[in-house]
Structures are given as C-alpha cells and as structure tokens.
Coordinates of C-alpha atoms in Angstrom, one line a residue:
X209 CA -46.7 -66.2 157.0
X210 CA -50.6 -65.9 155.6
X211 CA -51.5 -64.3 152.2
X212 CA -54.4 -62.5 151.6
X213 CA -56.6 -62.7 148.7
X214 CA -59.6 -60.5 147.8
X215 CA -61.1 -59.4 144.6
X216 CA -62.2 -55.7 143.8
X217 CA -63.9 -53.8 146.2
X218 CA -63.3 -56.2 148.7
X219 CA -59.9 -55.8 149.1
X220 CA -59.0 -55.5 152.6
X221 CA -56.5 -53.3 154.7
X222 CA -58.1 -50.2 155.8
X223 CA -59.2 -46.6 153.9
X224 CA -58.1 -46.5 150.5
X225 CA -57.9 -43.0 150.0
X226 CA -54.8 -42.0 147.5
X227 CA -54.0 -38.5 148.3
X228 CA -51.5 -36.3 145.8
X229 CA -50.7 -40.1 143.9
X230 CA -52.2 -39.4 140.9
X231 CA -49.1 -39.6 138.7
X232 CA -47.8 -42.6 140.4
X233 CA -51.6 -44.4 140.3
X234 CA -51.7 -43.7 136.5
X235 CA -48.1 -44.8 135.9
X236 CA -49.0 -47.7 137.8
X237 CA -52.3 -48.5 135.8
X238 CA -50.4 -48.0 132.6
X239 CA -47.4 -50.6 133.7
X240 CA -50.0 -53.5 134.5
X241 CA -52.2 -52.7 131.5
X242 CA -48.9 -52.9 129.7
X243 CA -48.5 -56.5 130.8
X244 CA -45.2 -55.2 133.2
X245 CA -44.3 -56.1 136.6
X246 CA -43.8 -53.5 138.8
X247 CA -41.3 -52.6 142.0
X248 CA -42.8 -49.6 144.1
X249 CA -39.9 -48.2 145.7
X250 CA -39.8 -45.9 148.9
X251 CA -39.7 -45.9 152.7
X252 CA -42.2 -46.6 154.9
X253 CA -45.6 -44.7 154.9
X254 CA -45.3 -43.6 151.4
X255 CA -48.6 -45.0 150.3
X256 CA -47.3 -48.2 147.9
X257 CA -49.7 -50.7 149.7
X258 CA -52.4 -48.3 149.7
X259 CA -51.9 -47.4 145.7
X260 CA -51.9 -50.8 144.7
X261 CA -55.0 -51.7 146.5
X262 CA -56.7 -48.8 145.1
X263 CA -55.5 -49.5 141.6
X264 CA -56.7 -53.7 142.1
X265 CA -59.8 -52.7 143.3
X266 CA -60.6 -50.2 140.3
X267 CA -59.5 -53.2 137.9
X268 CA -61.9 -55.6 139.8
X269 CA -59.1 -58.6 139.7
X270 CA -57.7 -60.8 142.0
X271 CA -55.6 -59.7 144.5
X272 CA -52.9 -61.9 146.2
X273 CA -50.9 -60.4 149.2
X274 CA -47.5 -61.9 150.8
X275 CA -45.6 -60.5 153.5
X276 CA -41.6 -60.7 152.3
X277 CA -39.5 -62.1 155.4
X278 CA -36.8 -64.6 156.0
X279 CA -39.6 -67.2 156.3
X280 CA -40.7 -66.7 152.8
X281 CA -39.7 -70.2 151.4
X282 CA -40.0 -71.4 148.1
X283 CA -42.7 -73.9 149.3
X284 CA -44.6 -71.1 151.2
X285 CA -44.8 -69.5 148.1
X286 CA -45.4 -72.0 145.9
X287 CA -47.6 -74.5 147.8
X288 CA -47.4 -78.0 148.6
X289 CA -49.0 -81.3 148.7
X290 CA -51.3 -82.2 151.8
X291 CA -48.9 -84.6 153.5
X292 CA -51.6 -86.8 155.3
X293 CA -53.3 -86.9 151.7
X294 CA -50.8 -88.4 149.8
X295 CA -50.6 -91.6 152.1
X296 CA -54.0 -92.2 150.9
X297 CA -53.9 -90.9 147.4
X298 CA -50.6 -90.2 146.6
X299 CA -49.4 -87.0 144.4
X300 CA -52.2 -86.1 142.6
X301 CA -53.0 -82.7 141.5
X302 CA -56.3 -82.3 143.7
X303 CA -54.5 -82.9 147.0
X304 CA -52.1 -79.9 145.7
X305 CA -52.7 -76.5 148.2
X306 CA -51.8 -73.6 146.5
X307 CA -49.6 -70.8 147.5
X308 CA -50.1 -67.3 147.1
X309 CA -47.9 -67.4 143.6
X310 CA -49.7 -70.1 142.1
X311 CA -53.0 -68.9 143.2
X312 CA -52.3 -65.5 141.4
X313 CA -50.5 -67.3 138.4
X314 CA -53.9 -69.9 138.1
X315 CA -56.3 -66.8 138.5
X316 CA -54.5 -64.3 136.3
X317 CA -54.4 -62.0 139.6
X318 CA -51.8 -59.7 141.1
X319 CA -49.6 -60.8 143.4
X320 CA -48.0 -58.4 146.0
X321 CA -45.1 -59.0 147.2
X322 CA -44.2 -56.7 150.4
X323 CA -40.8 -56.1 151.6
X324 CA -39.3 -58.0 148.5
X325 CA -35.4 -57.1 149.8
X326 CA -36.3 -59.6 152.9
X327 CA -37.0 -62.7 151.3
X328 CA -34.2 -65.6 150.7
X329 CA -32.6 -65.9 147.3
X330 CA -33.8 -69.3 146.7
X331 CA -37.3 -67.4 147.3
X332 CA -36.5 -64.6 144.8
X333 CA -35.1 -67.1 142.1
X334 CA -38.8 -68.5 141.6
X335 CA -40.2 -65.2 141.3
X336 CA -37.6 -64.1 138.8
X337 CA -38.8 -67.4 136.9
X338 CA -42.5 -66.7 137.0
X339 CA -41.9 -63.3 135.9
X340 CA -39.6 -63.9 133.2
X341 CA -41.5 -67.1 131.7
X342 CA -45.1 -66.4 133.0
X343 CA -45.2 -70.3 133.8
X344 CA -43.4 -72.3 136.8
X345 CA -43.1 -76.3 137.1
X346 CA -43.7 -77.9 140.2
X347 CA -42.1 -81.3 141.4
X348 CA -44.7 -83.9 141.0
X349 CA -47.4 -81.3 139.8
X350 CA -46.2 -80.3 136.6
X351 CA -46.2 -77.0 134.6
X352 CA -48.7 -74.4 135.9
X353 CA -48.7 -71.4 133.4
X354 CA -50.0 -68.0 134.2
X355 CA -53.3 -66.9 133.4
X356 CA -53.8 -63.8 131.4
X357 CA -53.6 -60.4 133.6
X358 CA -51.3 -61.8 136.1
X359 CA -48.7 -59.4 137.0
X360 CA -46.4 -59.3 140.2
X361 CA -45.9 -55.9 142.2
X362 CA -43.3 -55.8 144.9
X363 CA -42.2 -53.2 147.4
X364 CA -39.1 -52.4 149.1
X365 CA -37.7 -49.8 151.2
X366 CA -34.0 -49.0 149.7
X367 CA -33.1 -47.2 152.6
X368 CA -33.4 -49.9 155.4
X369 CA -30.5 -52.2 155.5
X370 CA -31.6 -53.7 158.6
X371 CA -32.4 -57.8 157.8
X372 CA -32.3 -56.9 154.2
X373 CA -30.5 -58.0 151.0
X374 CA -29.2 -56.5 148.1
X375 CA -31.7 -56.9 144.9
X376 CA -30.2 -58.4 142.1
X377 CA -29.7 -56.4 138.6
X378 CA -31.7 -59.2 137.2
X379 CA -34.9 -58.4 139.1
X380 CA -34.7 -54.4 138.1
X381 CA -34.3 -55.5 134.7
X382 CA -37.9 -57.6 134.8
X383 CA -39.7 -54.4 136.4
X384 CA -40.5 -51.4 135.8
X385 CA -39.7 -49.1 138.6
X386 CA -41.7 -46.5 140.5
X387 CA -40.1 -44.2 142.8
X388 CA -42.2 -43.2 145.8
X389 CA -41.1 -40.5 148.1
X390 CA -43.0 -38.9 151.1
X391 CA -45.8 -36.5 150.0
X392 CA -45.9 -32.7 150.4
X393 CA -47.3 -31.4 153.8
X394 CA -50.8 -30.7 152.6
X395 CA -50.9 -34.4 151.5
X396 CA -49.8 -35.2 154.6
X397 CA -51.8 -33.3 156.5
X398 CA -54.8 -34.2 154.6
X399 CA -54.2 -38.3 154.8
X400 CA -54.2 -37.9 158.9
X401 CA -57.8 -35.7 158.6
X402 CA -59.3 -38.7 157.0
X403 CA -58.2 -40.7 160.0
X404 CA -58.8 -37.7 162.6
X405 CA -61.1 -35.8 160.7
X406 CA -62.7 -34.2 164.3
X407 CA -59.4 -32.5 165.6
X408 CA -58.7 -29.2 165.0
X409 CA -56.9 -28.7 161.9
X410 CA -53.8 -25.9 162.9
X411 CA -53.0 -28.2 165.7
X412 CA -53.1 -31.2 163.3
X413 CA -50.7 -29.1 161.1
X414 CA -48.4 -28.6 163.5
X415 CA -48.6 -32.6 164.5
X416 CA -47.3 -33.4 160.6
X417 CA -44.8 -30.6 160.6
X418 CA -43.5 -32.5 164.1
X419 CA -43.2 -35.6 162.0
X420 CA -41.8 -34.0 159.0
X421 CA -39.3 -32.7 161.0
X422 CA -38.0 -35.6 162.3
X423 CA -36.5 -36.6 158.4
X424 CA -34.5 -33.6 158.8
X425 CA -33.1 -33.4 162.3
X426 CA -29.4 -33.9 162.3
X427 CA -29.2 -36.7 165.0
X428 CA -31.5 -38.9 163.1
X429 CA -31.0 -41.1 160.3
X430 CA -34.2 -42.5 159.6
X431 CA -37.6 -40.3 160.5
X432 CA -41.1 -41.3 161.3
X433 CA -43.7 -41.9 158.0
X434 CA -47.0 -39.8 158.0
X435 CA -48.0 -43.2 160.4
X436 CA -46.5 -41.0 163.0
X437 CA -48.6 -38.4 162.9
X438 CA -51.5 -40.3 162.8
X439 CA -50.8 -42.1 165.8
X440 CA -49.7 -39.2 167.4
X441 CA -53.0 -37.7 166.8
X442 CA -55.0 -40.7 168.0
X443 CA -53.2 -40.9 171.0
X444 CA -53.6 -37.3 171.8
X445 CA -57.3 -37.7 171.3
X446 CA -57.5 -40.8 174.0
X447 CA -55.1 -39.5 176.4
X448 CA -56.9 -36.3 176.9
X449 CA -59.9 -38.1 177.6
X450 CA -58.0 -40.1 180.4
X451 CA -56.4 -36.8 181.7
X452 CA -60.0 -34.6 181.5
X453 CA -58.0 -31.8 179.2
X454 CA -58.3 -30.4 175.8
X455 CA -56.3 -32.4 172.9
X456 CA -54.2 -29.8 172.2
X457 CA -52.9 -29.5 176.0
X458 CA -49.0 -29.2 175.4
X459 CA -48.3 -32.2 178.2
X460 CA -50.8 -34.2 176.3
X461 CA -49.3 -33.8 172.8
X462 CA -45.6 -34.0 174.1
X463 CA -46.6 -37.5 176.0
X464 CA -48.5 -38.8 172.6
X465 CA -45.3 -37.8 170.7
X466 CA -43.0 -39.3 172.4
X467 CA -44.8 -43.0 172.8
X468 CA -45.9 -42.2 169.0
X469 CA -42.4 -41.6 167.5
X470 CA -39.4 -42.3 169.6
X471 CA -39.7 -46.1 168.4
X472 CA -39.8 -45.1 164.9
X473 CA -36.9 -42.9 164.4
X474 CA -33.2 -44.3 164.1
X475 CA -30.7 -41.8 165.5
X476 CA -27.3 -41.4 164.0
X477 CA -24.5 -43.7 165.0
X478 CA -22.6 -42.0 167.8
X479 CA -25.4 -40.2 169.1
X480 CA -25.3 -39.4 173.1
X481 CA -29.1 -38.8 173.3
X482 CA -32.0 -40.7 173.7
X483 CA -34.9 -40.9 171.2
X484 CA -37.1 -39.3 173.7
X485 CA -35.0 -36.1 174.0
X486 CA -34.6 -35.9 170.4
X487 CA -38.3 -35.9 170.1
X488 CA -39.0 -33.4 172.9
X489 CA -36.3 -30.7 171.5
X490 CA -38.5 -30.8 168.1
X491 CA -41.8 -30.6 169.7
X492 CA -40.7 -27.8 171.5
X493 CA -39.2 -26.2 168.4
X494 CA -43.2 -26.4 166.8
X495 CA -45.3 -26.1 170.2
X496 CA -43.3 -23.9 171.8
X497 CA -41.8 -23.9 175.6
X498 CA -43.8 -25.7 178.3
X499 CA -46.1 -23.7 179.4
X500 CA -45.7 -21.9 183.0
X501 CA -48.5 -21.8 185.4
X502 CA -48.3 -18.1 187.1
X503 CA -49.7 -19.3 190.3
X504 CA -47.2 -22.0 190.9
X505 CA -44.4 -20.4 189.4
X506 CA -42.3 -17.6 191.5
X507 CA -40.4 -16.0 188.3
X508 CA -42.6 -15.0 185.6
X509 CA -39.8 -14.5 183.5
X510 CA -38.7 -18.6 183.7
X511 CA -39.5 -20.6 180.4
X512 CA -39.8 -24.3 182.4
X513 CA -38.6 -27.4 181.2
X514 CA -40.7 -30.8 180.0
X515 CA -41.0 -32.5 183.7
X516 CA -43.0 -35.8 184.0
X517 CA -45.5 -36.1 181.4

C-alpha cells in the first residue's frame, strides 16, 4: 500500500473532467469549507475519485490518497520509527516516517480513503479519533495536532459485500454523506467520448446503452460501470486494427464486449448461464443479430448465431 500525495494541479490519476456532477461538486466543496468530513457513497465508476481530485485541485491544498484494504494497519496509516536509526539515535521525532494520516494532519491536507469498508476495525478506530479530536497521540512520538484545513474524505461502495465490513454508526455520525448513483446516459456518453473522441457517436452511444443494460438484466446482480464502456470502445479500436476491419464491425464489437464486461458483472446466485452468454444476449438486443454473408448462406431468411469470435 503506497499513498499518493499531491498538491493542486499536480493531482495524479488521469483526466479530471467532472461530467454531470456540478451539484455533488458544490456540496463537497461546501462541506470541506465548513470543516466537515465527508463520505462519498456509491457504486464503482460513478466518479467519486475524479470528483474529489477536481475539488482538491481547485483548492490547491495537499491531497493524500490511501487505498483501503485488509492490509491497511494502524502502523501503515500513522507511520513508524525507522528501526535501523532507532538503534543508533533512539526514539527521536526526526527519524519518524509519517504515514498518510500524519502527512495530512501536519500539512492541513485532504486525506482520501478509498474503499473505506475494506479496512480493519482497529484502523477505522484510528481514523475516528483523528476525525473527532483533530489530533492523534502516537506512542514515543507524542501528540500530533491537525493543521488548519485538514479533512477526511472516504469513499465506499455500499453494494459490495465481498471482503467488506459493515461501517459503524460512529463513522456516519462524524461525516456528511454524499450519495452518488450512476449518471445519465448522456453523461456517460460524454465520459466515454472524452477518452475515445475519434469514434462514431452513434456506435459509441450503443456501447454505453449496452453497459447500462447490464445494470437492469434479471440474471445480473451487479452490472458494469461506465469504465466498461470505455474499455469496450478502446478494445474495439485496437482489435479492428489487428483484424483489418472497421471499428463498428459486429464481431469486433461482440468480442470487445465479452472481454471487457464478462469480468465486471456479477450473476445472480443460481444462474446457470455464463457471463459471456448473458453479454452476448444483451449485445444482440442492442446491436442486432449476427450479420449473414449472402454468398455463404444458402438460406437468405436465416438469422445466424454468434460463432467463434
């Protein structure tokens, strides 16, 4: 686990265009200006990280990012004394290596914790202390108080139960919650367009429609985010080059959809179909049946079926 620290316009992580999130950006900005801590809650791919990066960039304040997982122990979050230097110098402040929490506290920055509901309870308790007291006491180091401007912003997907833990009411009591659902079809088309601006808009719109349909299919428990649409489009471009066909070739699109989306969806318990089969059905619903080559098909009325891709 390696935290990412950045300031202002140097915030890393790719494009920071925030599409159709003006209200959420305003609410987040107001919450941070008021000194509140914030919980961004919503499914993956709804722009939580992008939104915070843009707000942090606009405020020109330190931005410390940490990925929440089972290995995020209190020591990794807070920091530690360099063992080698302790032998020669003892426990002196100069040899303490700050973790992401202390870095944000000392600089008055934003501490952004992704996947909050994946971190261990003892680590969450450390965060709760820092949020409530705006300081933390570290053994042998002493009290570290938060500089002006320190805030914690956490993000989590409340619908993912795999490898997650229930977040306590104490966390909700200490945060302002901003719920972020999937954006509109038009907004998701714009997001895909930012990353694949040389594609036919009508074909790109169908790709977005395909991805959005995975969120409503009866056999699918969790559908794909807009990231799936971006990957379908990008993969189709490269696959078409390799095959020497147009990007909107039916078979190219289906192959790209299967590869990009089959791992992103989660089927309902008891479903006896594969993710690839479900994706194929959705693809046919939106892009039509497999085209038939009249020269190789003796029956002009046959509809064809998806074969080897």
